[in-house]
PDB file of C-alpha atoms in Angstrom:
ATOM      1  CA  UNK T   5     -22.363   3.587 -19.534  1.00 34.00           C
ATOM      2  CA  UNK T   6     -19.020   1.908 -20.087  1.00 38.00           C
ATOM      3  CA  UNK T   7     -17.383   1.834 -23.472  1.00 41.00           C
ATOM      4  CA  UNK T   8     -14.342   0.022 -24.711  1.00 43.00           C
ATOM      5  CA  UNK T   9     -11.265   2.165 -25.263  1.00 43.00           C
ATOM      6  CA  UNK T  10     -10.647   2.333 -28.983  1.00 47.00           C
ATOM      7  CA  UNK T  11      -6.934   1.599 -28.641  1.00 59.00           C
ATOM      8  CA  UNK T  12      -7.119  -0.589 -25.521  1.00 65.00           C
ATOM      9  CA  UNK T  13      -3.660   0.463 -24.391  1.00 72.00           C
ATOM     10  CA  UNK T  14      -1.864  -0.271 -21.141  1.00 76.00           C
ATOM     11  CA  UNK T  15      -2.749   3.283 -20.150  1.00 74.00           C
ATOM     12  CA  UNK T  16      -6.386   2.180 -19.764  1.00 78.00           C
ATOM     13  CA  UNK T  17      -5.401  -0.407 -17.131  1.00 80.00           C
ATOM     14  CA  UNK T  18      -3.809   2.133 -14.809  1.00 77.00           C
ATOM     15  CA  UNK T  19      -5.713   5.381 -15.173  1.00 74.00           C
ATOM     16  CA  UNK T  20      -8.730   4.460 -13.042  1.00 70.00           C
ATOM     17  CA  UNK T  21     -11.488   5.376 -15.486  1.00 69.00           C
ATOM     18  CA  UNK T  22     -14.098   2.599 -15.414  1.00 69.00           C
ATOM     19  CA  UNK T  23     -15.590   3.862 -18.686  1.00 73.00           C
ATOM     20  CA  UNK T  24     -12.361   3.262 -20.603  1.00 77.00           C
ATOM     21  CA  UNK T  25     -10.662  -0.007 -19.694  1.00 82.00           C
ATOM     22  CA  UNK T  26      -7.860  -2.275 -20.844  1.00 84.00           C
ATOM     23  CA  UNK T  27      -8.596  -5.467 -22.771  1.00 84.00           C
ATOM     24  CA  UNK T  28      -6.231  -8.072 -24.136  1.00 85.00           C
ATOM     25  CA  UNK T  29      -6.398  -9.268 -27.734  1.00 83.00           C
ATOM     26  CA  UNK T  30      -9.183 -11.815 -28.251  1.00 82.00           C
ATOM     27  CA  UNK T  31      -8.144 -15.302 -27.123  1.00 83.00           C
ATOM     28  CA  UNK T  32      -4.605 -14.238 -26.106  1.00 86.00           C
ATOM     29  CA  UNK T  33      -3.905 -16.018 -22.818  1.00 89.00           C
ATOM     30  CA  UNK T  34      -2.043 -15.714 -20.630  1.00 93.00           C
ATOM     31  CA  UNK T  35      -2.627 -11.979 -20.942  1.00 91.00           C
ATOM     32  CA  UNK T  36       0.019  -9.810 -19.262  1.00 93.00           C
ATOM     33  CA  UNK T  37      -0.206  -6.214 -18.130  1.00 92.00           C
ATOM     34  CA  UNK T  38       2.466  -4.559 -15.992  1.00 93.00           C
ATOM     35  CA  UNK T  39       3.944  -1.278 -14.882  1.00 91.00           C
ATOM     36  CA  UNK T  40       7.644  -0.405 -15.236  1.00 90.00           C
ATOM     37  CA  UNK T  41       9.209   2.037 -12.775  1.00 88.00           C
ATOM     38  CA  UNK T  42      12.673   3.585 -13.057  1.00 89.00           C
ATOM     39  CA  UNK T  43      13.265   2.648  -9.394  1.00 89.00           C
ATOM     40  CA  UNK T  44      12.311  -0.707  -7.826  1.00 92.00           C
ATOM     41  CA  UNK T  45       9.361  -0.856  -5.400  1.00 90.00           C
ATOM     42  CA  UNK T  46       8.310  -3.414  -2.795  1.00 92.00           C
ATOM     43  CA  UNK T  47       4.617  -4.039  -3.521  1.00 93.00           C
ATOM     44  CA  UNK T  48       2.690  -5.496  -0.573  1.00 93.00           C
ATOM     45  CA  UNK T  49      -0.846  -5.306  -1.974  1.00 94.00           C
ATOM     46  CA  UNK T  50      -2.507  -4.921  -5.367  1.00 95.00           C
ATOM     47  CA  UNK T  51      -6.042  -4.108  -6.422  1.00 94.00           C
ATOM     48  CA  UNK T  52      -7.959  -3.485  -9.616  1.00 94.00           C
ATOM     49  CA  UNK T  53     -11.454  -3.102 -11.012  1.00 91.00           C
ATOM     50  CA  UNK T  54     -12.727  -6.109 -12.958  1.00 91.00           C
ATOM     51  CA  UNK T  55     -15.065  -5.225 -15.832  1.00 86.00           C
ATOM     52  CA  UNK T  56     -17.882  -7.327 -17.280  1.00 84.00           C
ATOM     53  CA  UNK T  57     -19.656  -5.940 -20.330  1.00 76.00           C
ATOM     54  CA  UNK T  58     -23.355  -6.566 -20.861  1.00 60.00           C
ATOM     55  CA  UNK T  59     -22.866  -8.758 -23.940  1.00 71.00           C
ATOM     56  CA  UNK T  60     -20.564 -11.277 -22.274  1.00 68.00           C
ATOM     57  CA  UNK T  61     -17.658 -10.557 -24.595  1.00 74.00           C
ATOM     58  CA  UNK T  62     -15.302  -9.029 -22.017  1.00 79.00           C
ATOM     59  CA  UNK T  63     -15.037 -10.479 -18.519  1.00 87.00           C
ATOM     60  CA  UNK T  64     -12.932  -9.822 -15.419  1.00 88.00           C
ATOM     61  CA  UNK T  65     -10.042 -12.143 -14.544  1.00 92.00           C
ATOM     62  CA  UNK T  66     -10.769 -15.414 -12.776  1.00 93.00           C
ATOM     63  CA  UNK T  67      -7.340 -17.027 -12.486  1.00 96.00           C
ATOM     64  CA  UNK T  68      -4.264 -14.792 -12.445  1.00 97.00           C
ATOM     65  CA  UNK T  69      -0.828 -14.278 -10.927  1.00 98.00           C
ATOM     66  CA  UNK T  70       0.748 -11.123  -9.576  1.00 98.00           C
ATOM     67  CA  UNK T  71       4.221 -10.996 -11.134  1.00 97.00           C
ATOM     68  CA  UNK T  72       7.408  -9.033 -10.516  1.00 97.00           C
ATOM     69  CA  UNK T  73      10.618  -8.537 -12.471  1.00 96.00           C
ATOM     70  CA  UNK T  74      13.696  -6.332 -12.614  1.00 96.00           C
ATOM     71  CA  UNK T  75      13.825  -6.373 -16.444  1.00 95.00           C
ATOM     72  CA  UNK T  76      10.146  -6.911 -17.456  1.00 94.00           C
ATOM     73  CA  UNK T  77      11.160 -10.170 -19.174  1.00 94.00           C
ATOM     74  CA  UNK T  78      12.078 -12.713 -16.474  1.00 96.00           C
ATOM     75  CA  UNK T  79       9.141 -12.907 -14.083  1.00 97.00           C
ATOM     76  CA  UNK T  80       8.742 -14.085 -10.476  1.00 97.00           C
ATOM     77  CA  UNK T  81       5.297 -15.107  -9.238  1.00 98.00           C
ATOM     78  CA  UNK T  82       4.397 -13.117  -6.121  1.00 98.00           C
ATOM     79  CA  UNK T  83       0.837 -14.440  -5.695  1.00 98.00           C
ATOM     80  CA  UNK T  84      -1.430 -16.948  -7.450  1.00 98.00           C
ATOM     81  CA  UNK T  85      -5.198 -16.367  -7.397  1.00 97.00           C
ATOM     82  CA  UNK T  86      -7.252 -19.376  -8.517  1.00 96.00           C
ATOM     83  CA  UNK T  87     -10.695 -17.748  -8.391  1.00 93.00           C
ATOM     84  CA  UNK T  88     -10.990 -13.958  -8.104  1.00 94.00           C
ATOM     85  CA  UNK T  89     -14.785 -14.383  -7.842  1.00 91.00           C
ATOM     86  CA  UNK T  90     -15.772 -11.128  -9.556  1.00 89.00           C
ATOM     87  CA  UNK T  91     -19.479 -10.466 -10.075  1.00 82.00           C
ATOM     88  CA  UNK T  92     -20.751 -10.887 -13.627  1.00 79.00           C
ATOM     89  CA  UNK T  93     -24.157 -10.512 -15.250  1.00 73.00           C
ATOM     90  CA  UNK T  94     -25.692 -11.559 -18.560  1.00 71.00           C
ATOM     91  CA  UNK T  95     -28.019  -8.566 -18.630  1.00 68.00           C
ATOM     92  CA  UNK T  96     -25.945  -5.624 -17.405  1.00 72.00           C
ATOM     93  CA  UNK T  97     -22.464  -4.199 -17.192  1.00 76.00           C
ATOM     94  CA  UNK T  98     -20.641  -4.785 -13.912  1.00 84.00           C
ATOM     95  CA  UNK T  99     -17.509  -3.380 -12.360  1.00 87.00           C
ATOM     96  CA  UNK T 100     -16.051  -4.384  -9.015  1.00 91.00           C
ATOM     97  CA  UNK T 101     -12.857  -3.343  -7.213  1.00 93.00           C
ATOM     98  CA  UNK T 102     -10.970  -6.005  -5.241  1.00 95.00           C
ATOM     99  CA  UNK T 103      -7.595  -6.203  -3.489  1.00 95.00           C
ATOM    100  CA  UNK T 104      -5.108  -8.963  -2.674  1.00 97.00           C
ATOM    101  CA  UNK T 105      -2.200  -8.991  -0.217  1.00 96.00           C
ATOM    102  CA  UNK T 106       1.191 -10.246  -1.366  1.00 97.00           C
ATOM    103  CA  UNK T 107       2.527 -12.838   1.139  1.00 97.00           C
ATOM    104  CA  UNK T 108       5.463 -11.383   3.081  1.00 94.00           C
ATOM    105  CA  UNK T 109       7.786 -14.208   1.966  1.00 96.00           C
ATOM    106  CA  UNK T 110       7.106 -13.269  -1.689  1.00 96.00           C
ATOM    107  CA  UNK T 111       7.588  -9.525  -1.303  1.00 94.00           C
ATOM    108  CA  UNK T 112      10.719  -8.092  -2.867  1.00 93.00           C
ATOM    109  CA  UNK T 113      11.948  -5.087  -4.790  1.00 94.00           C
ATOM    110  CA  UNK T 114      10.957  -5.086  -8.459  1.00 95.00           C
ATOM    111  CA  UNK T 115      10.971  -2.395 -11.120  1.00 94.00           C
ATOM    112  CA  UNK T 116       8.190  -4.182 -13.056  1.00 94.00           C
ATOM    113  CA  UNK T 117       5.013  -5.421 -11.321  1.00 95.00           C
ATOM    114  CA  UNK T 118       1.783  -6.570 -12.901  1.00 94.00           C
ATOM    115  CA  UNK T 119      -0.630  -9.375 -13.703  1.00 96.00           C
ATOM    116  CA  UNK T 120      -0.474 -12.533 -15.775  1.00 96.00           C
ATOM    117  CA  UNK T 121      -4.075 -13.554 -16.437  1.00 95.00           C
ATOM    118  CA  UNK T 122      -4.794 -17.200 -17.266  1.00 94.00           C
ATOM    119  CA  UNK T 123      -8.610 -17.132 -17.542  1.00 91.00           C
ATOM    120  CA  UNK T 124     -11.722 -14.978 -17.187  1.00 88.00           C
ATOM    121  CA  UNK T 125     -14.980 -15.272 -15.265  1.00 86.00           C
ATOM    122  CA  UNK T 126     -16.747 -16.157 -18.522  1.00 80.00           C
ATOM    123  CA  UNK T 127     -17.511 -19.639 -19.869  1.00 71.00           C
ATOM    124  CA  UNK T 128     -15.196 -19.007 -22.786  1.00 72.00           C
ATOM    125  CA  UNK T 129     -11.976 -17.075 -22.440  1.00 66.00           C
ATOM    126  CA  UNK T 130     -12.527 -14.453 -25.106  1.00 80.00           C
ATOM    127  CA  UNK T 131     -11.313 -11.161 -23.670  1.00 86.00           C
ATOM    128  CA  UNK T 132     -10.287 -10.019 -20.182  1.00 88.00           C
ATOM    129  CA  UNK T 133     -11.188  -6.477 -19.106  1.00 88.00           C
ATOM    130  CA  UNK T 134      -9.908  -4.433 -16.176  1.00 90.00           C
ATOM    131  CA  UNK T 135      -8.878  -0.952 -15.060  1.00 89.00           C
ATOM    132  CA  UNK T 136      -7.799   1.039 -12.024  1.00 89.00           C
ATOM    133  CA  UNK T 137      -4.756  -1.060 -11.075  1.00 90.00           C
ATOM    134  CA  UNK T 138      -3.541   0.281  -7.718  1.00 91.00           C
ATOM    135  CA  UNK T 139      -0.526  -0.955  -5.757  1.00 92.00           C
ATOM    136  CA  UNK T 140       0.539  -0.475  -2.150  1.00 91.00           C
ATOM    137  CA  UNK T 141       4.060  -0.620  -0.815  1.00 86.00           C
ATOM    138  CA  UNK T 142       5.431  -0.668   2.705  1.00 74.00           C
ATOM    139  CA  UNK T 143       8.172   1.870   3.207  1.00 70.00           C
ATOM    140  CA  UNK T 144      11.047   1.132   5.557  1.00 63.00           C
ATOM    141  CA  UNK T 145      11.318   4.205   7.760  1.00 57.00           C
ATOM    142  CA  UNK T 146      13.943   4.337  10.492  1.00 51.00           C
ATOM    143  CA  UNK T 147      12.045   7.178  12.148  1.00 42.00           C
ATOM    144  CA  UNK T 148       8.840   5.193  12.587  1.00 41.00           C
ATOM    145  CA  UNK T 149       7.241   5.932  16.015  1.00 46.00           C
ATOM    146  CA  UNK T 150       6.851   2.211  16.740  1.00 48.00           C
ATOM    147  CA  UNK T 151      10.387   1.357  15.651  1.00 47.00           C
ATOM    148  CA  UNK T 152       8.907  -0.852  12.935  1.00 47.00           C
ATOM    149  CA  UNK T 153       8.348  -0.428   9.199  1.00 45.00           C
ATOM    150  CA  UNK T 154       4.680   0.381   9.584  1.00 45.00           C
ATOM    151  CA  UNK T 155       4.086   3.224   7.125  1.00 47.00           C
ATOM    152  CA  UNK T 156       2.125   2.052   4.102  1.00 51.00           C
ATOM    153  CA  UNK T 157       2.355   4.050   0.886  1.00 52.00           C
ATOM    154  CA  UNK T 158      -0.550   3.765  -1.522  1.00 54.00           C
ATOM    155  CA  UNK T 159       0.289   4.767  -5.035  1.00 53.00           C
ATOM    156  CA  UNK T 160      -1.223   4.892  -8.440  1.00 50.00           C
ATOM    157  CA  UNK T 161       1.309   4.184 -11.124  1.00 49.00           C
ATOM    158  CA  UNK T 162       2.724   7.283 -12.797  1.00 40.00           C
ATOM    159  CA  UNK T 163       1.900   6.820 -16.435  1.00 35.00           C
ATOM    160  CA  UNK T 164       4.841   8.818 -17.737  1.00 31.00           C
ATOM    161  CA  UNK T 165       6.979   5.693 -17.210  1.00 33.00           C
ATOM    162  CA  UNK T 166       4.922   3.535 -19.579  1.00 31.00           C
TER     163      UNK T 166
END
């Protein structure tokens, strides 16, 4: 059984526990959630688990942007998703993990990367719910056997930086 985190902090978006998840404040859209590193990273892919509670109050994102910034204030859009197409149900709780690739022409080094959520999968945009945000980056390695930058690093955000 899933239950809403009492504090609904950013920590709940990144820790990967589908029983405790992040929610924005009711009706606050766009809703933003991001991670801030001390060193910039080049994110090539992002994924997260969309949550739908059984009462229809909290829903996964429908329309959102992946955003990047060097100062966590001035944002660049890396990817726009018009319809994330998460599963929802009126009678039961659902959770589904999905991933999206960042187009190569939008990839860059950012110390802040996250989501700006415009709407949910519900009829009314009350509250968005998600957890388990995971990001991938491609590392540039001169010693790559193919001579290309083909090593992909999958990382879960280190929460000590929050």
